[in-house]
Amino acid sequence: MAQKFEVSGLDEYKEKLESLSSSGKTIIAMFSGGKDPATGQSWCPDCVVAQPVVDKAVSQASEDFIYVYCSVGGRDFWKDKNCVFRTDPSLKLKSVPTLIKVGTPQRLEEAQCANPKLVEMLFED
Amino acid sequence: MAARTLRSVFTLRSVAAASSAGSLLCKVSNNVQPLKQNSFIYNKFVTGIWSSRKSFHHSSSRPTSESAMAPVGLPPADLVEQYIKQSKVIIFSKSFCPFCNQVKALFNKLGVKFTALELDELENGDAIQEALFARTGLKTVPNTFINGTHVGGCDDTLNRHEAGQLLPLLHVKTHDYEYDLVVIGGGSGGLAASKEAAALGAKVAVLDFVQPTPLGTQWGLGGTCVNVGCIPKKLMHQAALLAHGLQDSRAYGWQTPESIEHSWGTLVEGVQNHIGSLNWGYRVQLRDKNVEYVNAYTTFVDPHTLRTVDRRGKERTITSDKILVAVGGRPRYPDLPGARELCITSDDLFSLSHPPGKTLLVGASYIALECAGFLAALGFDVTVMVRSIFLRGFDQQMAEKVADYMERQGVKFIRGAVPTLFEQVEEGTPGLVRVTATSDEQGTFSDEYNTVVLAIGRDPCTKDMGLNNAGVTLAKSGKIIVNDEEQSSAPNVYAIGDVIEAGLELTPVAIQAGRLLARRLYGGATKKMDYQNVATTVFTPLEYGCCGLSEEDAITKYGAEDVEIYHNGFWPLEFTVAHRPESDCYAKLICVKSQNELVVGFHIVGPNAGEITQGFAIALQLGATKQNFDDLVGIHPTCAEVFTTMTVTKRSGKDASASGC
Ligand SMILES: Cc1cc2nc3c(=O)[nH]c(=O)nc-3n(C[C@H](O)[C@H](O)[C@H](O)COP(=O)(O)OP(=O)(O)OC[C@H]3O[C@@H](n4cnc5c(N)ncnc54)[C@H](O)[C@@H]3O)c2cc1C
């Protein structure tokens, strides 16, 4: 099983990547709408659907992978066209959920993140 | 406008032809000798609308008495069973019913052949409808069956299609191989064919493997176009156009500094990142559409058996009912000392980690000229060594225009020369290579270059594939000989794209041929690839777009007397303020006098020629005449409007140089 981390906001995300940079492992990051503390669920319905699919793939992935779950914050913060997650040159997120293989052009967006065949492919090679 | 009239005439006639033939058949149907031919008509009807005069002639030729015969006098219930059994797709329909038309339109759009039985035109139509009700519980029309499976009415059919469950019904497995279709080569053609076949319900795998170049360059899924062809080339062309734009900008008031640096590294990184995302996108698409992707080199064991070897040397044997060879081609290396060790090709150039420096391009293909064009615009010292003519196969007057322009932009041409030897002077990135060459004029001579790009042609990747094990016949060129349905001499082996003899080495051609083939194999469609009037563009800094025949080919085909050529130089408005030369851009139309000045060749050298030519190509496809071009009202001010006002013929010898408006 891949090692798992959970961060919130761009700064924490970048710090986490920095600290993992020497691990030599492949990092898969999941960007998801923040969780409502009351329900423990994301405000973004697509993220809610995708999460169990991603979790399953993470639990089946090899030790060579590290999984970082990153909350992009509340709905209003994310919907802002100038949200840092949208403007950051290394991310340029267009939607949540987005799954990326860090440092590669490989990414899955929205409904793709809920498709087990595609999510598994991200955890291959 | 005239082009539009032309089209509607065909449409009307086709409808007339279809319906008259249709009613003829319905009479036959009254005697209960129905079907098949009805579907024939519907398909033809649609072909009649969309393609050229050829199909119009088809439409008017009456389908004859080949119609399948259901035995006379069967009880209606048995008759219904017969109908269902006899056709892959049957729609019990009524000729006036809009819902029936929706269903027919869907199958037409999908290119799937179907039979429509118009119950209102049959004497025993009511009885058949009753029998259908008894069988399906559905009283109304349309009532659709595919391969014996009851699909249902209009909504049932449309919804089932929406859910991706309609087309798979078309396909029934009739063999014991692992796959219905294995595609060798995940390039433009192979990917298109595999996705289409899978969508039609076939079990499909794509086997793709990229052999590294002598320099070690390798790339991902997608084939030549995406990785080392159209895509990086056009992006680098754009970098060149921006350089021209920067020069012009000062005349338009921008205080652009005189000297601006270009970063090759940034360009390559941007281009390669985009390619990387496309590679991934293809993998996602294949996975999403249930096409298995195997990254392995493939050879034939026999017509149905393939052997694959992956990167790690792991072997696998795969069997398939049908096999599609779409392996494309790779740059040719001359058999000269130092060629493989010291030179690169287009396979390496777009990902070169260092600026190429002083560059020699060997060859006069469009690839050589395009690369020379963008490298020169980026500021490199560029020479092109040409054995004989530019752009073989293209209109030679236009080819010379393209080269002239490039020469004025600083590209040096050595004509009538061939290299004989490449020697390393210095290692490095870039290093230095001494190139020795000979020409009639200069004898033996040599010069030194940082980078030598060979672009002398491409060879099909058929050499070590064991195609003879499958009984596939190759042409002398090494390309695969196929019939007009892309079928090779081995009946279950097909080929498309760059690898076929007498094809066109263009991405959209490979894609179209692949899609149509898949629809014929798994969708019951009959439409074949039309290789005529395919437009193309050479993306030199000043683009050259063309469709149809070159002047040379038109004269060979129709005779010089029967060919009328209209031509015009033009000075794009955007060139005027920027003080660019007046004589660079040029357009010509090649017409056949005896055929009402039918336009058979369209040529333009100028900015955005690719965009212009794409639109006009449909006029050629629809058989437009010079009069149609004259009747067309231009968009002012554009370059393309030059085609609406051409009056000077070449024959007249009158001045055709640019004039203002
Ligand atoms: C520099 C350049 C610029 C171009 N520009 C344009 C353009 O602007 N417009 C245009 O329309 N066309 C352009 N083309 C042509 C276009 O790229 C090709 O026509 C097109 O890619 C052909 O597609 P294909 O499917 O036949 O083969 P390809 O795209 O070449 O794909 C074949 C695939 O099969 C793989 N393969 C080969 N042998 C095997 C084997 N034994 N086992 C497994 N896999 C194998 C190859 O590695 C490759 O991935 C350009 C080509 C080049 C080189």
Coordinates of N, CA and C in Angstrom, one line a residue, chain B residues 367-511:
Chain B
I367 N 9.3 18.4 -45.3 CA 9.8 18.3 -44.0 C 11.1 19.1 -43.9
A368 N 12.0 19.0 -44.9 CA 13.2 19.7 -44.9 C 12.9 21.2 -45.0
L369 N 12.0 21.6 -45.8 CA 11.8 23.1 -46.0 C 11.1 23.6 -44.8
E370 N 10.2 22.9 -44.2 CA 9.5 23.4 -43.0 C 10.5 23.6 -41.8
C371 N 11.3 22.6 -41.6 CA 12.3 22.7 -40.5 C 13.3 23.9 -40.8
A372 N 13.7 24.0 -42.1 CA 14.6 25.1 -42.4 C 14.0 26.4 -42.2
G373 N 12.7 26.5 -42.5 CA 11.9 27.7 -42.4 C 11.9 28.2 -40.9
F374 N 11.5 27.3 -40.0 CA 11.4 27.8 -38.6 C 12.7 28.0 -38.0
L375 N 13.7 27.2 -38.3 CA 15.0 27.4 -37.7 C 15.6 28.7 -38.1
A376 N 15.4 29.1 -39.4 CA 15.9 30.3 -39.9 C 15.2 31.5 -39.2
A377 N 13.9 31.4 -39.0 CA 13.2 32.5 -38.4 C 13.6 32.6 -36.9
L378 N 14.0 31.5 -36.3 CA 14.5 31.6 -34.9 C 15.9 32.1 -34.8
G379 N 16.5 32.4 -35.9 CA 17.8 33.1 -35.9 C 19.0 32.2 -36.2
F380 N 18.8 30.9 -36.5 CA 19.9 30.0 -36.8 C 20.4 30.2 -38.2
D381 N 21.6 29.9 -38.4 CA 22.2 30.0 -39.8 C 21.9 28.7 -40.4
V382 N 21.0 28.7 -41.5 CA 20.4 27.5 -42.0 C 20.8 27.4 -43.5
T383 N 21.2 26.2 -43.9 CA 21.5 25.8 -45.3 C 20.7 24.6 -45.6
V384 N 20.1 24.5 -46.9 CA 19.4 23.3 -47.3 C 20.1 22.8 -48.6
M385 N 20.5 21.5 -48.5 CA 21.2 20.9 -49.6 C 20.2 20.1 -50.4
V386 N 20.0 20.4 -51.7 CA 18.9 19.9 -52.5 C 19.5 19.1 -53.7
R387 N 19.1 17.9 -53.9 CA 19.7 17.1 -55.0 C 19.1 17.6 -56.3
S388 N 17.8 17.7 -56.4 CA 17.2 18.2 -57.7 C 16.1 19.2 -57.4
I389 N 14.8 18.7 -57.4 CA 13.7 19.7 -57.3 C 13.2 19.8 -55.9
F390 N 12.5 20.9 -55.6 CA 11.9 21.1 -54.3 C 10.5 20.4 -54.3
L391 N 10.1 19.9 -53.2 CA 8.7 19.5 -53.0 C 8.2 18.6 -54.1
R392 N 8.9 17.5 -54.4 CA 8.5 16.6 -55.5 C 7.1 16.2 -55.3
G393 N 6.4 16.2 -56.4 CA 4.9 15.8 -56.3 C 4.0 17.0 -56.2
F394 N 4.6 18.1 -55.7 CA 3.8 19.3 -55.6 C 3.9 20.1 -56.9
D395 N 3.1 21.1 -57.1 CA 3.1 22.0 -58.2 C 4.5 22.8 -58.2
Q396 N 5.2 22.6 -59.2 CA 6.6 23.1 -59.2 C 6.7 24.7 -59.2
Q397 N 5.8 25.3 -59.8 CA 5.9 26.8 -59.8 C 5.7 27.3 -58.3
M398 N 4.7 26.6 -57.6 CA 4.5 27.0 -56.2 C 5.7 26.6 -55.4
A399 N 6.3 25.5 -55.6 CA 7.4 25.0 -54.9 C 8.6 26.0 -55.0
E400 N 8.8 26.5 -56.2 CA 9.9 27.5 -56.4 C 9.5 28.8 -55.7
K401 N 8.3 29.2 -55.6 CA 7.9 30.4 -54.9 C 8.2 30.3 -53.4
V402 N 7.9 29.1 -52.9 CA 8.1 28.9 -51.5 C 9.6 29.0 -51.2
A403 N 10.4 28.4 -52.0 CA 11.9 28.4 -51.8 C 12.4 29.8 -52.0
D404 N 11.9 30.5 -53.0 CA 12.4 31.9 -53.3 C 12.2 32.7 -52.0
Y405 N 11.0 32.6 -51.5 CA 10.7 33.4 -50.3 C 11.7 33.0 -49.1
M406 N 11.9 31.7 -49.0 CA 12.8 31.3 -47.9 C 14.2 31.9 -48.1
E407 N 14.6 31.9 -49.4 CA 16.0 32.4 -49.7 C 16.1 33.9 -49.3
R408 N 15.0 34.6 -49.6 CA 15.0 36.0 -49.2 C 15.0 36.2 -47.7
Q409 N 14.5 35.2 -47.0 CA 14.5 35.3 -45.5 C 15.8 34.8 -44.9
G410 N 16.7 34.5 -45.8 CA 18.1 34.2 -45.3 C 18.4 32.7 -45.3
V411 N 17.6 31.8 -45.8 CA 17.9 30.4 -45.9 C 18.8 30.2 -47.1
K412 N 19.9 29.5 -46.9 CA 20.8 29.3 -48.1 C 20.5 28.0 -48.7
F413 N 20.5 27.9 -50.0 CA 20.2 26.7 -50.7 C 21.5 26.3 -51.5
I414 N 21.9 25.0 -51.4 CA 22.9 24.5 -52.3 C 22.1 23.5 -53.2
R415 N 22.0 23.8 -54.5 CA 21.2 23.0 -55.4 C 22.1 22.1 -56.2
G416 N 21.5 21.0 -56.6 CA 22.2 20.0 -57.4 C 23.3 19.3 -56.7
A417 N 23.2 19.2 -55.4 CA 24.3 18.6 -54.6 C 23.9 17.5 -53.7
V418 N 24.7 16.5 -53.5 CA 24.4 15.4 -52.5 C 25.6 15.3 -51.6
P419 N 25.4 15.0 -50.3 CA 26.5 14.7 -49.4 C 27.1 13.4 -49.7
T420 N 28.4 13.3 -49.4 CA 29.1 12.0 -49.6 C 29.7 11.5 -48.3
L421 N 29.9 12.4 -47.3 CA 30.7 12.0 -46.1 C 30.4 12.9 -45.0
F422 N 30.2 12.3 -43.8 CA 30.1 13.2 -42.6 C 31.2 12.8 -41.6
E423 N 31.9 13.8 -41.1 CA 33.0 13.6 -40.1 C 32.9 14.5 -38.9
Q424 N 33.2 13.9 -37.8 CA 33.1 14.7 -36.6 C 34.4 15.6 -36.5
V425 N 34.1 16.9 -36.2 CA 35.2 17.8 -36.0 C 35.4 18.0 -34.5
E426 N 34.2 18.2 -33.9 CA 34.2 18.4 -32.4 C 33.0 17.7 -31.8
E427 N 33.3 17.1 -30.6 CA 32.1 16.6 -29.9 C 31.4 17.8 -29.2
G428 N 30.2 17.5 -28.7 CA 29.6 18.6 -27.9 C 28.1 18.8 -28.2
T429 N 27.5 19.7 -27.4 CA 26.1 20.0 -27.6 C 25.9 21.4 -28.0
P430 N 25.9 21.9 -29.2 CA 26.1 21.0 -30.3 C 27.6 20.8 -30.6
G431 N 27.9 19.8 -31.3 CA 29.3 19.5 -31.8 C 29.5 20.2 -33.1
L432 N 30.4 19.7 -33.8 CA 30.7 20.2 -35.2 C 31.0 19.1 -36.1
V433 N 30.3 19.1 -37.3 CA 30.4 18.0 -38.3 C 30.9 18.6 -39.6
R434 N 31.8 18.0 -40.2 CA 32.3 18.4 -41.5 C 31.5 17.6 -42.5
V435 N 30.8 18.3 -43.4 CA 30.0 17.6 -44.4 C 30.7 17.8 -45.8
T436 N 31.0 16.6 -46.4 CA 31.6 16.7 -47.8 C 30.5 16.4 -48.8
A437 N 30.4 17.1 -49.8 CA 29.4 16.9 -50.8 C 29.9 17.1 -52.2
T438 N 29.1 16.6 -53.2 CA 29.5 16.8 -54.6 C 28.4 17.4 -55.4
S439 N 28.7 18.2 -56.4 CA 27.7 18.7 -57.3 C 28.4 18.9 -58.6
D440 N 27.6 18.8 -59.7 CA 28.2 19.0 -61.0 C 28.9 20.3 -61.1
E441 N 28.3 21.3 -60.5 CA 28.8 22.7 -60.6 C 30.1 22.9 -59.8
Q442 N 30.1 22.4 -58.6 CA 31.2 22.7 -57.7 C 32.2 21.6 -57.5
G443 N 31.9 20.4 -58.1 CA 32.7 19.2 -57.8 C 32.6 18.8 -56.3
T444 N 33.7 18.5 -55.7 CA 33.7 18.1 -54.3 C 33.9 19.3 -53.4
F445 N 33.1 19.5 -52.4 CA 33.3 20.6 -51.5 C 32.9 20.2 -50.1
S446 N 33.3 21.0 -49.1 CA 32.9 20.7 -47.8 C 32.6 21.9 -46.9
D447 N 31.9 21.8 -45.9 CA 31.6 22.9 -44.9 C 31.3 22.2 -43.6
E448 N 31.4 23.1 -42.5 CA 31.1 22.5 -41.2 C 29.8 23.1 -40.6
Y449 N 29.1 22.2 -39.9 CA 27.8 22.6 -39.3 C 27.8 22.0 -37.9
N450 N 27.0 22.7 -37.0 CA 26.8 22.2 -35.7 C 25.8 21.0 -35.7
T451 N 24.8 21.2 -36.6 CA 23.8 20.1 -36.7 C 23.4 19.8 -38.1
V452 N 23.3 18.5 -38.4 CA 22.9 18.1 -39.8 C 21.6 17.3 -39.6
V453 N 20.6 17.8 -40.3 CA 19.3 17.1 -40.2 C 19.0 16.5 -41.6
L454 N 18.9 15.1 -41.6 CA 18.6 14.4 -42.8 C 17.1 14.4 -43.0
A455 N 16.7 14.8 -44.2 CA 15.2 14.8 -44.5 C 15.1 14.4 -46.0
I456 N 15.6 13.2 -46.3 CA 15.7 12.8 -47.7 C 14.6 11.8 -48.0
G457 N 13.7 11.6 -47.1 CA 12.6 10.7 -47.4 C 12.3 9.8 -46.2
R458 N 11.2 9.0 -46.3 CA 10.8 8.1 -45.2 C 10.5 6.7 -45.7
D459 N 10.9 5.8 -44.9 CA 10.7 4.4 -45.3 C 9.6 3.7 -44.4
P460 N 8.8 2.9 -45.0 CA 7.7 2.2 -44.2 C 8.4 1.3 -43.2
C461 N 7.7 1.1 -42.1 CA 8.3 0.2 -41.0 C 7.9 -1.2 -41.3
T462 N 8.0 -1.7 -42.5 CA 7.5 -3.1 -42.8 C 8.7 -4.1 -42.8
K463 N 9.9 -3.7 -42.7 CA 11.0 -4.5 -43.0 C 11.1 -5.8 -42.1
D464 N 11.1 -5.6 -40.8 CA 11.3 -6.8 -40.0 C 10.1 -7.3 -39.3
M465 N 9.0 -7.1 -40.0 CA 7.7 -7.4 -39.3 C 7.2 -8.8 -39.6
G466 N 7.9 -9.5 -40.5 CA 7.4 -10.9 -40.8 C 6.1 -10.8 -41.6
L467 N 5.9 -9.8 -42.4 CA 4.7 -9.7 -43.2 C 4.5 -10.8 -44.2
N468 N 5.7 -11.4 -44.6 CA 5.6 -12.5 -45.5 C 5.0 -13.8 -44.8
N469 N 5.2 -13.9 -43.5 CA 4.6 -15.0 -42.8 C 3.0 -14.9 -42.9
A470 N 2.5 -13.7 -43.1 CA 1.1 -13.6 -43.2 C 0.6 -13.6 -44.6
G471 N 1.5 -13.6 -45.5 CA 1.1 -13.6 -46.9 C 0.8 -12.2 -47.4
V472 N 1.3 -11.2 -46.8 CA 1.0 -9.8 -47.2 C 2.0 -9.4 -48.3
T473 N 1.5 -9.0 -49.4 CA 2.4 -8.6 -50.5 C 2.8 -7.1 -50.4
L474 N 4.1 -6.9 -50.5 CA 4.6 -5.5 -50.5 C 5.0 -5.0 -51.8
A475 N 4.9 -3.7 -52.0 CA 5.4 -3.1 -53.3 C 6.9 -2.9 -53.2
K476 N 7.5 -2.5 -54.3 CA 8.9 -2.3 -54.3 C 9.4 -1.3 -53.2
S477 N 8.6 -0.3 -53.0 CA 8.9 0.7 -52.0 C 8.9 0.1 -50.6
G478 N 8.4 -1.2 -50.4 CA 8.3 -1.8 -49.1 C 7.0 -1.5 -48.4
K479 N 6.1 -0.7 -49.1 CA 4.8 -0.4 -48.6 C 3.8 -1.5 -48.9
I480 N 2.8 -1.6 -48.2 CA 1.8 -2.6 -48.3 C 0.8 -2.3 -49.4
I481 N 0.6 -3.3 -50.3 CA -0.4 -3.1 -51.4 C -1.8 -3.4 -50.9
V482 N -2.7 -2.5 -51.0 CA -4.1 -2.8 -50.5 C -5.0 -2.5 -51.7
N483 N -6.2 -3.1 -51.5 CA -7.3 -2.7 -52.5 C -8.1 -1.5 -52.0
D484 N -9.2 -1.1 -52.7 CA -9.8 0.1 -52.3 C -10.6 0.0 -51.0
E485 N -10.5 -1.2 -50.4 CA -11.1 -1.3 -49.0 C -10.0 -1.5 -48.0
E486 N -8.7 -1.1 -48.4 CA -7.6 -1.2 -47.5 C -7.3 -2.6 -47.0
Q487 N -7.6 -3.5 -47.9 CA -7.4 -4.9 -47.5 C -6.1 -5.4 -48.3
S488 N -5.2 -6.1 -47.6 CA -4.0 -6.5 -48.2 C -4.2 -7.9 -49.0
S489 N -3.1 -8.4 -49.5 CA -3.3 -9.7 -50.2 C -3.6 -10.8 -49.2
A490 N -3.4 -10.6 -47.9 CA -3.9 -11.6 -46.9 C -5.3 -11.1 -46.5
P491 N -6.3 -11.9 -46.8 CA -7.7 -11.3 -46.6 C -8.1 -10.8 -45.2
N492 N -7.5 -11.3 -44.2 CA -7.8 -10.8 -42.8 C -6.8 -9.7 -42.4
V493 N -5.9 -9.3 -43.2 CA -4.9 -8.3 -42.8 C -5.2 -7.0 -43.7
Y494 N -5.4 -5.9 -43.0 CA -5.7 -4.6 -43.6 C -4.5 -3.7 -43.3
A495 N -4.4 -2.6 -44.0 CA -3.4 -1.6 -43.7 C -3.9 -0.2 -44.1
I496 N -3.5 0.8 -43.3 CA -3.9 2.2 -43.5 C -2.7 3.1 -43.2
G497 N -2.9 4.4 -43.6 CA -1.9 5.4 -43.2 C -0.7 5.4 -44.1
D498 N 0.4 5.9 -43.5 CA 1.7 6.1 -44.3 C 2.2 4.8 -44.9
V499 N 1.8 3.6 -44.3 CA 2.4 2.4 -44.7 C 1.8 1.8 -46.0
I500 N 0.7 2.4 -46.5 CA 0.1 1.8 -47.8 C 0.7 2.4 -49.0
E501 N 0.9 1.6 -50.0 CA 1.3 2.0 -51.3 C 0.2 2.8 -52.0
A502 N 0.7 3.9 -52.6 CA -0.2 4.8 -53.4 C -1.2 5.5 -52.5
G503 N -0.9 5.6 -51.2 CA -1.8 6.4 -50.3 C -1.3 7.8 -50.2
L504 N -1.7 8.6 -49.2 CA -1.3 9.9 -49.0 C -0.7 10.0 -47.6
E505 N 0.5 10.5 -47.4 CA 1.1 10.5 -46.1 C 0.6 11.7 -45.3
L506 N -0.6 11.6 -44.8 CA -1.2 12.7 -44.0 C -2.0 12.2 -42.9
T507 N -1.9 12.9 -41.8 CA -2.7 12.4 -40.6 C -4.2 12.3 -40.8
P508 N -4.8 13.3 -41.3 CA -6.3 13.2 -41.4 C -6.7 12.1 -42.4
V509 N -5.9 11.8 -43.3 CA -6.1 10.7 -44.3 C -6.1 9.3 -43.5
A510 N -5.1 9.2 -42.7 CA -5.0 7.9 -41.9 C -6.1 7.8 -41.0
I511 N -6.5 8.9 -40.4 CA -7.7 8.8 -39.4 C -9.0 8.5 -40.1

